[in-house]
Structures are given as C-alpha cells and as structure tokens.
Short mmCIF file of C-alpha atoms and ligand atoms in Angstrom, two decimals:
data_model
loop_
_atom_site.label_atom_id
_atom_site.label_comp_id
_atom_site.label_asym_id
_atom_site.label_seq_id
_atom_site.Cartn_x
_atom_site.Cartn_y
_atom_site.Cartn_z
CA MET A 184 -0.11 0.10 0.14
CA LYS A 185 0.86 3.73 -0.41
CA VAL A 186 0.30 5.40 2.70
CA LEU A 187 0.08 9.02 2.89
CA VAL A 188 1.31 10.33 6.33
CA LEU A 189 0.02 13.91 7.42
CA ASN A 190 1.43 15.59 10.36
CA ALA A 191 -0.57 18.96 11.07
CA GLY A 192 1.12 21.33 13.40
CA SER A 193 -0.30 24.73 14.19
CA SER A 194 1.21 26.46 11.10
CA SER A 195 3.02 23.70 9.53
CA LEU A 196 2.09 20.80 7.75
CA LYS A 197 4.37 17.95 7.46
CA TYR A 198 3.68 14.72 5.03
CA GLN A 199 5.34 11.52 3.83
CA VAL A 200 4.17 9.17 1.22
CA ILE A 201 5.10 5.64 2.45
CA ASP A 202 4.88 2.17 0.67
CA THR A 203 4.14 0.08 3.30
CA ASP A 204 5.22 -3.69 1.75
CA THR A 205 8.83 -2.26 2.01
CA GLU A 206 8.59 0.64 4.35
CA ALA A 207 10.27 2.96 1.93
CA VAL A 208 9.72 6.57 2.09
CA LEU A 209 9.02 7.48 -1.48
CA GLY A 210 9.12 11.57 -0.88
CA LYS A 211 8.26 13.86 1.76
CA GLY A 212 8.01 17.36 2.89
CA ILE A 213 6.84 20.32 4.73
CA VAL A 214 4.47 23.37 4.51
CA GLU A 215 5.94 26.25 6.67
CA ARG A 216 4.13 29.41 7.92
CA ILE A 217 0.47 28.46 6.82
CA GLY A 218 -1.45 31.62 7.61
CA ILE A 219 1.85 33.99 8.21
CA ALA A 220 3.17 35.66 5.33
CA GLY A 221 6.20 34.03 3.49
CA SER A 222 4.50 30.41 3.62
CA ASN A 223 6.41 27.77 1.30
CA LEU A 224 6.84 23.95 0.94
CA GLU A 225 9.88 21.95 0.50
CA GLN A 226 9.89 18.61 -0.78
CA LYS A 227 12.73 15.72 -0.62
CA VAL A 228 13.02 12.94 -2.65
CA ASN A 229 16.09 10.86 -3.07
CA GLY A 230 17.94 13.50 -1.54
CA SER A 231 16.93 16.15 -4.08
CA LYS A 232 15.00 19.12 -2.79
CA TYR A 233 12.02 21.09 -4.36
CA ILE A 234 10.72 24.36 -3.43
CA ILE A 235 7.51 26.17 -3.91
CA ASN A 236 7.22 29.78 -2.16
CA ARG A 237 3.44 30.45 -2.24
CA GLU A 238 1.12 32.34 0.30
CA VAL A 239 -1.19 29.48 1.71
CA LYS A 240 -3.77 30.68 4.02
CA ASP A 241 -4.95 27.49 5.70
CA HIS A 242 -4.46 23.78 5.94
CA THR A 243 -6.81 23.21 3.00
CA GLU A 244 -4.78 25.45 0.33
CA ALA A 245 -1.57 23.52 2.40
CA PHE A 246 -3.03 20.23 1.34
CA GLN A 247 -3.79 21.53 -2.20
CA LEU A 248 0.04 22.56 -2.48
CA VAL A 249 1.28 19.05 -1.22
CA ILE A 250 -0.81 17.36 -3.76
CA GLU A 251 0.34 19.41 -6.70
CA ALA A 252 4.16 19.18 -5.39
CA ILE A 253 3.91 15.37 -4.77
CA THR A 254 2.47 14.67 -8.36
CA ASP A 255 4.58 17.40 -10.33
CA THR A 256 6.17 16.60 -13.41
CA LYS A 257 9.56 17.87 -12.25
CA GLY A 258 9.93 18.02 -8.62
CA GLY A 259 7.48 15.24 -7.55
CA PHE A 260 7.11 11.69 -6.99
CA LEU A 261 3.91 9.97 -8.03
CA LYS A 262 2.33 10.12 -11.21
CA SER A 263 -1.09 10.55 -9.98
CA VAL A 264 -2.97 10.96 -6.30
CA SER A 265 -4.75 7.92 -7.28
CA GLU A 266 -1.93 5.63 -6.68
CA ILE A 267 -2.21 6.62 -2.83
CA ASP A 268 -4.58 4.12 -1.22
CA ALA A 269 -4.83 5.54 2.41
CA ALA A 270 -4.18 8.45 4.41
CA GLY A 271 -2.63 8.47 7.94
CA HIS A 272 -3.12 11.23 10.23
CA ARG A 273 -1.61 12.64 13.19
CA VAL A 274 -3.93 13.48 15.41
CA LEU A 275 -3.20 15.14 18.98
CA HIS A 276 -5.71 13.87 21.62
CA GLY A 277 -7.91 11.13 21.68
CA ALA A 278 -8.99 11.70 25.13
CA GLU A 279 -11.04 8.89 26.81
CA ASP A 280 -12.93 7.92 23.77
CA PHE A 281 -9.85 6.73 21.71
CA LYS A 282 -7.02 4.40 22.96
CA ASP A 283 -5.99 2.92 19.84
CA SER A 284 -5.88 4.27 16.29
CA ILE A 285 -9.21 4.65 14.54
CA LEU A 286 -11.13 4.53 11.12
CA ILE A 287 -12.47 7.89 10.11
CA THR A 288 -16.34 8.03 10.08
CA PRO A 289 -18.84 10.88 10.37
CA GLU A 290 -19.19 9.60 13.85
CA SER A 291 -15.67 9.26 14.93
CA PHE A 292 -14.86 12.71 13.65
CA ALA A 293 -17.33 14.25 15.29
CA ILE A 294 -16.03 12.68 18.61
CA CYS A 295 -12.27 14.02 17.49
CA LYS A 296 -14.43 17.52 16.83
CA THR A 297 -15.61 17.68 20.64
CA ASN A 298 -11.95 17.20 21.69
CA GLU A 299 -10.62 20.29 20.09
CA VAL A 300 -10.82 21.74 23.51
CA MET A 301 -7.98 19.46 24.65
CA GLY A 302 -5.63 20.79 22.09
CA PRO A 303 -6.96 23.95 20.96
CA LEU A 304 -3.58 24.71 19.25
CA HIS A 305 -3.02 20.92 17.31
CA GLN A 306 -6.22 19.23 17.10
CA PRO A 307 -8.24 21.95 14.94
CA ALA A 308 -5.43 21.72 12.40
CA ASN A 309 -5.20 17.92 12.38
CA LEU A 310 -8.78 17.73 11.43
CA ALA A 311 -8.57 20.89 8.82
CA CYS A 312 -6.33 18.21 7.18
CA ILE A 313 -8.63 15.19 7.37
CA LYS A 314 -11.63 17.00 5.90
CA SER A 315 -8.88 18.15 2.92
CA VAL A 316 -8.33 14.51 2.24
CA GLN A 317 -11.72 13.98 2.00
CA ALA A 318 -12.75 16.48 -0.53
CA LEU A 319 -9.71 16.31 -2.47
CA LEU A 320 -8.92 12.39 -2.44
CA PRO A 321 -12.63 11.52 -1.79
CA ASN A 322 -12.21 7.67 -2.41
CA ILE A 323 -9.25 7.04 0.11
CA PRO A 324 -9.81 6.07 3.98
CA ASN A 325 -8.50 8.17 6.50
CA VAL A 326 -6.74 6.67 9.65
CA ALA A 327 -6.32 9.31 12.76
CA VAL A 328 -3.34 7.99 15.05
CA PHE A 329 -3.11 9.50 18.39
CA ASP A 330 -0.81 11.25 20.17
CA THR A 331 -2.28 9.73 23.40
CA ALA A 332 -2.89 6.55 22.46
CA PHE A 333 0.30 4.89 23.47
CA HIS A 334 -0.32 6.10 26.71
CA ALA A 335 -3.87 4.67 27.57
CA THR A 336 -2.38 1.62 29.24
CA MET A 337 -1.53 3.94 32.33
CA PRO A 338 -2.95 2.77 35.45
CA ALA A 339 -5.58 5.31 37.09
CA LYS A 340 -2.84 5.91 40.25
CA ALA A 341 -0.31 7.08 37.54
CA TYR A 342 -3.19 9.28 35.40
CA MET A 343 -5.50 11.03 38.12
CA TYR A 344 -4.71 14.25 39.25
CA ALA A 345 -5.62 14.65 43.14
CA ILE A 346 -8.23 17.35 42.61
CA PRO A 347 -11.89 17.01 43.10
CA TYR A 348 -13.17 13.76 41.80
CA GLU A 349 -16.28 15.11 39.98
CA ASP A 350 -13.81 17.17 37.41
CA TYR A 351 -12.05 13.67 36.44
CA LYS A 352 -16.08 12.45 35.78
CA ASN A 353 -17.74 15.33 34.57
CA HIS A 354 -14.48 16.86 32.82
CA ARG A 355 -12.24 13.87 32.32
CA VAL A 356 -9.77 16.35 33.57
CA ARG A 357 -6.79 13.63 33.88
CA ARG A 358 -3.04 12.86 32.45
CA TYR A 359 -2.92 11.67 29.45
CA GLY A 360 0.41 12.01 27.84
CA PHE A 361 1.51 12.80 24.28
CA HIS A 362 4.49 12.07 21.65
CA GLY A 363 2.74 8.27 21.74
CA THR A 364 3.95 7.49 18.33
CA SER A 365 7.26 8.56 19.01
CA HIS A 366 7.43 6.49 22.50
CA LYS A 367 5.61 3.54 20.92
CA TYR A 368 8.41 3.42 17.96
CA VAL A 369 11.38 3.49 20.16
CA THR A 370 9.71 1.13 22.51
CA GLY A 371 9.33 -1.50 19.54
CA GLU A 372 12.65 -1.08 19.15
CA ALA A 373 13.98 -1.73 22.49
CA LEU A 374 11.85 -4.45 22.73
CA ARG A 375 13.60 -6.10 19.67
CA LEU A 376 17.02 -5.43 21.25
CA LEU A 377 15.81 -6.91 24.29
CA LYS A 378 14.41 -9.91 22.41
CA ASN A 379 10.78 -9.39 23.89
CA LYS A 380 12.11 -10.64 27.41
CA PRO A 381 8.58 -11.03 29.28
CA GLY A 382 8.84 -8.03 31.92
CA SER A 383 11.10 -5.64 30.26
CA ARG A 384 11.50 -2.68 31.54
CA VAL A 385 12.33 0.45 29.56
CA ILE A 386 12.32 4.36 30.21
CA THR A 387 11.86 6.46 26.68
CA CYS A 388 13.08 10.05 27.06
CA HIS A 389 11.56 11.79 23.89
CA LEU A 390 13.84 15.00 24.58
CA GLY A 391 12.93 17.72 21.65
CA ASN A 392 11.36 20.70 21.17
CA GLY A 393 8.68 19.68 23.04
CA SER A 394 10.18 16.65 25.75
CA SER A 395 8.35 13.90 27.50
CA MET A 396 9.53 10.68 28.92
CA ALA A 397 7.45 7.12 29.66
CA ALA A 398 7.77 4.07 31.80
CA VAL A 399 6.86 1.04 29.71
CA LYS A 400 6.74 -2.19 31.62
CA ASP A 401 6.05 -5.41 28.95
CA GLY A 402 5.60 -3.21 26.14
CA LYS A 403 2.81 -0.91 27.94
CA VAL A 404 2.86 2.50 29.49
CA ILE A 405 2.55 2.54 33.26
CA ASP A 406 3.63 6.27 33.61
CA THR A 407 4.11 9.32 31.42
CA SER A 408 5.35 12.94 32.38
CA MET A 409 3.04 15.16 29.75
CA GLY A 410 -0.54 15.55 31.19
CA LEU A 411 -4.47 17.21 30.43
CA THR A 412 -1.95 18.93 27.67
CA PRO A 413 1.75 19.33 26.82
CA LEU A 414 2.31 21.64 29.27
CA GLU A 415 3.37 19.08 32.45
CA GLY A 416 6.76 17.64 33.33
CA LEU A 417 10.29 18.43 31.55
CA ILE A 418 11.55 21.43 30.88
CA MET A 419 11.21 22.23 27.01
CA GLY A 420 11.98 25.10 24.56
CA THR A 421 9.47 26.94 25.32
CA ARG A 422 6.98 25.41 28.13
CA SER A 423 7.91 25.55 31.97
CA GLY A 424 7.48 21.64 32.42
CA ASP A 425 6.37 20.93 36.16
CA ILE A 426 5.54 23.99 38.24
CA ASP A 427 3.61 24.64 41.32
CA PRO A 428 0.28 26.24 39.80
CA ALA A 429 0.50 29.11 42.89
CA VAL A 430 3.36 30.76 40.43
CA VAL A 431 0.08 32.01 37.98
CA ALA A 432 -1.83 33.53 41.03
CA PHE A 433 1.17 35.12 42.68
CA LEU A 434 2.85 36.53 39.35
CA SER A 435 -0.86 37.59 38.35
CA ASN A 436 -0.96 40.48 40.70
CA LYS A 437 2.27 42.02 39.51
CA GLU A 438 1.74 45.30 37.79
CA ASP A 439 3.99 44.17 34.60
CA LYS A 440 1.97 40.95 34.25
CA GLN A 441 -1.81 42.37 34.50
CA GLN A 442 -1.88 41.75 30.78
CA TYR A 443 -2.15 38.01 31.38
CA ASN A 444 -5.71 36.52 32.14
CA ILE A 445 -5.58 32.81 33.56
CA LYS A 446 -5.61 31.16 30.29
CA SER A 447 -3.07 33.61 28.76
CA PHE A 448 -1.01 32.97 31.91
CA VAL A 449 -1.11 29.33 30.75
CA ASP A 450 -1.05 29.33 26.98
CA VAL A 451 1.21 32.07 26.53
CA TYR A 452 3.37 32.85 29.57
CA LEU A 453 4.11 29.18 30.27
CA ASN A 454 3.14 27.42 27.36
CA LYS A 455 5.25 29.60 24.77
CA LYS A 456 7.66 32.16 26.68
CA SER A 457 8.99 29.77 29.39
CA GLY A 458 11.41 26.49 29.38
CA PHE A 459 14.88 27.44 27.65
CA LEU A 460 13.30 30.68 25.90
CA GLY A 461 12.23 32.28 29.34
CA LEU A 462 15.60 31.52 30.99
CA THR A 463 18.27 32.15 28.32
CA GLY A 464 16.23 33.82 25.46
CA SER A 465 16.35 31.15 22.98
CA SER A 466 14.69 28.13 22.64
CA ASP A 467 16.89 25.77 20.35
CA PHE A 468 18.65 23.33 22.68
CA ARG A 469 21.83 23.76 20.07
CA GLU A 470 21.94 27.49 20.60
CA VAL A 471 21.66 27.49 24.99
CA THR A 472 24.52 24.83 24.70
CA GLY A 473 26.83 27.19 22.65
CA LYS A 474 26.02 29.99 25.06
CA ALA A 475 26.65 27.19 27.98
CA LYS A 476 30.12 26.23 26.26
CA SER A 477 31.21 29.70 26.19
CA GLY A 478 30.77 30.74 29.89
CA ASP A 479 27.13 31.67 29.97
CA GLU A 480 25.97 31.20 33.28
CA ILE A 481 22.17 31.16 33.38
CA ALA A 482 22.66 29.10 29.59
CA MET A 483 24.54 26.39 31.90
CA LEU A 484 21.93 26.66 34.92
CA ALA A 485 19.32 25.73 32.06
CA VAL A 486 21.27 22.75 30.69
CA ASP A 487 21.49 21.72 34.64
CA MET A 488 17.96 21.99 34.96
CA PHE A 489 16.85 20.20 32.39
CA ALA A 490 19.08 17.28 33.00
CA TYR A 491 18.22 17.23 36.85
CA ARG A 492 14.19 17.04 35.92
CA VAL A 493 15.25 14.19 33.43
CA GLN A 494 17.42 12.67 35.96
CA LYS A 495 14.53 12.84 38.80
CA TYR A 496 12.23 11.02 36.61
CA ILE A 497 14.17 8.23 35.71
CA GLY A 498 14.63 7.68 39.62
CA GLU A 499 10.75 7.80 39.45
CA TYR A 500 9.94 5.41 36.48
CA TYR A 501 12.88 3.51 38.04
CA VAL A 502 10.89 2.73 41.13
CA ALA A 503 7.50 2.34 39.44
CA LEU A 504 9.11 -0.23 36.42
CA GLY A 505 11.07 -1.96 39.98
CA GLY A 506 14.11 -1.61 37.85
CA LEU A 507 15.27 -1.20 34.47
CA ASP A 508 16.74 -2.97 31.39
CA MET A 509 16.81 -0.44 28.91
CA LEU A 510 16.98 3.71 28.84
CA VAL A 511 16.46 5.15 25.36
CA PHE A 512 17.29 8.66 23.99
CA THR A 513 15.34 9.99 20.98
CA GLY A 514 14.04 13.34 19.69
CA GLY A 515 16.13 15.86 18.29
CA ILE A 516 18.32 16.60 21.46
CA GLY A 517 18.18 12.75 22.60
CA GLU A 518 19.43 11.79 19.29
CA ASN A 519 21.91 14.84 18.70
CA ALA A 520 22.58 16.55 21.62
CA ASP A 521 25.73 14.32 23.50
CA PHE A 522 26.11 17.19 25.91
CA ALA A 523 22.77 16.59 27.51
CA ARG A 524 22.96 12.93 27.54
CA GLU A 525 26.33 13.42 29.05
CA LYS A 526 24.84 15.40 31.83
CA ILE A 527 21.67 13.22 32.32
CA ALA A 528 23.78 10.24 32.89
CA ALA A 529 25.97 11.96 35.34
CA GLY A 530 23.48 11.80 38.03
CA LEU A 531 22.46 8.26 37.09
CA SER A 532 25.80 5.83 38.43
CA CYS A 533 23.58 5.42 41.95
CA LEU A 534 21.36 3.18 39.63
CA GLY A 535 23.92 1.19 38.03
CA ILE A 536 23.53 3.19 35.10
CA GLU A 537 26.44 4.50 32.84
CA ILE A 538 27.59 5.52 29.39
CA ASN A 539 30.46 5.25 26.94
CA ASP A 540 31.98 8.47 26.69
CA SER A 541 33.55 8.49 23.50
CA GLN A 542 30.55 6.47 22.17
CA ASN A 543 28.21 8.88 23.27
CA LYS A 544 30.27 12.02 22.09
CA ALA A 545 30.52 9.95 18.21
CA THR A 546 26.74 9.51 18.43
CA HIS A 547 24.72 12.51 16.32
CA GLY A 548 21.68 11.33 15.13
CA GLU A 549 22.40 7.69 14.73
CA PHE A 550 21.16 4.27 16.08
CA ALA A 551 23.89 3.53 18.95
CA ASP A 552 24.55 1.56 21.96
CA ILE A 553 26.10 4.05 24.46
CA SER A 554 26.12 1.76 27.22
CA GLY A 555 29.09 1.71 29.75
CA ALA A 556 31.08 -1.16 29.72
CA ASN A 557 29.96 -1.74 33.20
CA SER A 558 26.30 -0.55 33.36
CA LYS A 559 23.79 -2.82 34.27
CA VAL A 560 20.96 -1.19 32.12
CA LYS A 561 21.36 -0.81 28.57
CA VAL A 562 21.69 2.98 27.12
CA MET A 563 20.18 3.36 23.66
CA VAL A 564 20.62 6.03 21.41
CA ILE A 565 17.08 5.30 18.89
CA PRO A 566 16.32 7.81 15.87
CA THR A 567 12.30 7.74 16.37
CA ASN A 568 10.08 6.98 13.47
CA GLU A 569 6.75 8.68 14.32
CA GLU A 570 5.36 8.44 10.61
CA LEU A 571 6.19 4.82 10.19
CA VAL A 572 4.03 4.58 13.17
CA ILE A 573 1.30 6.18 11.56
CA ALA A 574 1.73 4.25 8.11
CA ARG A 575 1.91 0.70 10.21
CA ASP A 576 -1.21 1.88 12.16
CA THR A 577 -2.93 2.96 8.79
CA VAL A 578 -2.40 -0.62 7.54
CA ARG A 579 -3.36 -2.36 10.65
CA VAL A 580 -6.73 -0.45 10.80
CA LEU A 581 -7.89 -1.09 7.74
CA SER A 582 -6.82 -4.75 7.59
CA ASN A 583 -9.36 -5.13 10.91
CA LYS A 584 -12.13 -3.35 9.24
P1 LIG B 2010 10.26 18.93 17.76
O1 LIG B 2010 9.72 18.67 19.35
O2 LIG B 2010 9.97 20.19 17.40
O3 LIG B 2010 9.91 17.70 16.78
P2 LIG B 2010 12.75 18.08 17.93
O4 LIG B 2010 12.93 16.49 18.10
O5 LIG B 2010 13.27 17.86 16.00
O6 LIG B 2010 11.93 19.05 17.89
O7 LIG B 2010 14.23 18.58 18.27
C1 LIG B 2010 14.51 19.78 18.36
C2 LIG B 2010 15.74 20.77 19.43
O8 LIG B 2010 16.43 19.49 19.35
C3 LIG B 2010 15.93 21.80 19.24
O9 LIG B 2010 16.05 22.42 20.70
C4 LIG B 2010 17.52 21.62 18.82
O10 LIG B 2010 18.22 22.59 18.91
C5 LIG B 2010 17.69 20.12 19.42
N1 LIG B 2010 19.15 19.85 18.33
C6 LIG B 2010 18.87 19.19 17.01
N2 LIG B 2010 19.93 19.07 16.55
C7 LIG B 2010 21.02 19.03 17.80
C8 LIG B 2010 22.55 18.71 17.91
N3 LIG B 2010 22.99 18.52 17.02
N4 LIG B 2010 22.74 19.04 18.97
C9 LIG B 2010 22.25 19.73 20.10
N5 LIG B 2010 20.48 19.79 20.09
C10 LIG B 2010 20.35 19.69 19.07
#
C-alpha cells in the first residue's frame, strides 16, 4: 500500500508517502508558515530538494499545495494521486474516547471535533487536514493515529490528579500523555533489542523542542510525564514543565503581568515564553548549549535544570518499573545532543547506569548503543520514526476493518 502520512502543526504540515510493503519513504516534505506571510513548501525525493514559495492561508490550501508538489512532473514522485491508497493522520488528542488508532467515519470525526478543546492549538489543524483529504481525495480511507493512544494503558494511580473527583468524572481532567507515536516506535525497537523478554522495563526519553518521558513495562506505558496537555513534565523549548500552579496566582498580581488572564498565563506565559526561551532567550537547545559552553552562567544553569529534571523522572520511573533494562534517548536533543546525554547520565551511577563517553560523543542522530562497559542497564540512542508508526497503524486499522 502507499500511505500518505500527514502531521499538521498549528502553522505547518509535514507529509510523507510510505510504501508500507517495503517501508520505503517515496517522498516527503513540509509546508511552513501556514497563515503567516512567507509560506513555502520544501519537498525531498531521493535527496533532491523541490521548493515552492506560495502564500497559503490555511491547512486546506496547504494540502492542495502538497498534492501539487507530490504529482509535479519535475519535482514530484507520484504520477497521480490515485496511487495513494490511504491517509494516516497524526491527531493530538483521543481523550478517553480513543485508546487506539481509528478509521475516520462521520461519527468518529464528530467525537474528535468535540475533543478540540483538549488541544486547541493542534487538533483543529489535524481535523482540517482530514477534511481536506476527504474533499480532494474522496475515494481513500482516513485513519487517525492519536498522540495520546500509546499511553492509554496507564493505571489510574498514574493518570489521576488529586483534584475533586467530579472534575475527572464530568470533564475528564486527567493525565493523558503525548508523543505516543514516538514512544511507541522506540519502545518497539527497544523490545526487539531485548528479544521481547517478558517483563521488560524500559524508560523512553523523547527530548526535543517538546520533551516527554514514558515508563514502559512489557510494552505497556505505566506512566508518562506530560499531562492533560503537553505542558506538564520536563523543561522544554518554550514550556515550563512541572511548576507550582500558585506561581500563576502570585504573578498575576504583579503590575507588569496584569495583561495576562489565567488562560493567557497558561497558553502564552507557561507554554510559549518559559522553558529554555524564558531562562536564556533561546528555545533552541543548540544555541543554549553554545552559550553554556562559552561561559554563559544562566545557559549553563538551564542545561543543568533540564538534565536534573530528566534524572528525577528516571528515578521515579525506575521505582515505578521495579528496576530497569533499557534507557532510550530519542528526539532532536536525545538523538543529537551528546552534552545533554552526558549531563543526564552523570547523575545515574547510583542506579548502575553508565554510558561510554567516547561512544556518546560520537553519536549524533544515529542508532547506537552508548552503554558503559559496566552499566547494569542498556543505554541506547534510537532515532524516532513517528511517520512509520502512523503508516503501520493505518494498514493495521484498515486490515481489521
Ligand atoms: P520537535 O519537538 O519540534 O519535533 P525536535 O525533536 O526536532 O523538535 O528537536 C528540536 C531540538 O533538538 C532543538 O532544541 C534543537 O536545538 C535540538 N537539536 C537538534 N540537533 C541538535 C544538535 N546537534 N545538538 C544539540 N541539540 C540539537
């Protein structure tokens, strides 16, 4: 099958066409700055680039541009869109309605729509993409693969918040977790390396612009660091991660912060102005590391805070799992930033976790075993592949239909 995988962000649309028989990527690309001046599409086929600069006002226009690029006689890679058998969509939030990937029907789409409130930045873009495919490629099925689904196996003691119970019952306020397709992909690879040993205990660290961790026992998530929304947990590019909510009430009384109401405190201040950006002025870990290495004390503190938070979660999850067989690093930082991995690992020797310094320093973006010779736990760098999970799930859902 040829599956078109679509991953819509608030102002971007990433796409790939995957031949699921061989798992080869036939072509891929991204439309950026949707709804912002200067939008463009960049497509890559067998290493060569094809660029279209054109204003696109919304995700529907972006998808039209994707179709044009895919089938372009010069820069494209399909003769006709009729070669596409199905579309697999990354959808942010399945809430408690969807614990696995699903076929989009009028009924399931309507439920996804009601869950837009759970992910107001991404879910409307995800659903707009489904609508665009239905309009332009009406003969192919659409499958939704939820970012939350892989975490659906968490026990209640891990997903409940200690707030009045009726807010869970009435409003489904609880931890859901995100980056599920990434955690699922690297868990699959980890289990393969562990030869599917029953009871395998794995901690997956997806460290990128958004960062999250998961504790996985026997292939099932038992806890994860993001919450009702992706704000909770680790320190991220622009998000604070874990914080005392009283900070919001405290700061809202300060004169210079009075432009924020509670919603904008959370949506803007904690989600978009905090994390590395708030601490150092840059959300990009490469830049933060660069500043830290050239002696900037706050940048160094930010890296230390980031690593310390990851260490604390590893400690928690080590206990939750009753030990550990494999620690996995993935995501832009996890795969590339040896400095971050070194800082994190420096605090883990009490758990018998050690890395091989030279192997760690040499690993940038590729699959590698970076375990130290005496480490009791395997430490791996596994590049993630969320698109492949979406393509595989699309085939699975359609074959179960
Ligand atoms: P997203 O969450 O948007 O998918 P990514 O997983 O692509 O983000 O991760 C982006 C982050 O990875 C950025 O902070 C970037 O600086 C960092 N990163 C990418 N490459 C490197 C590198 N070689 N060294 C350090 N950090 C890197």
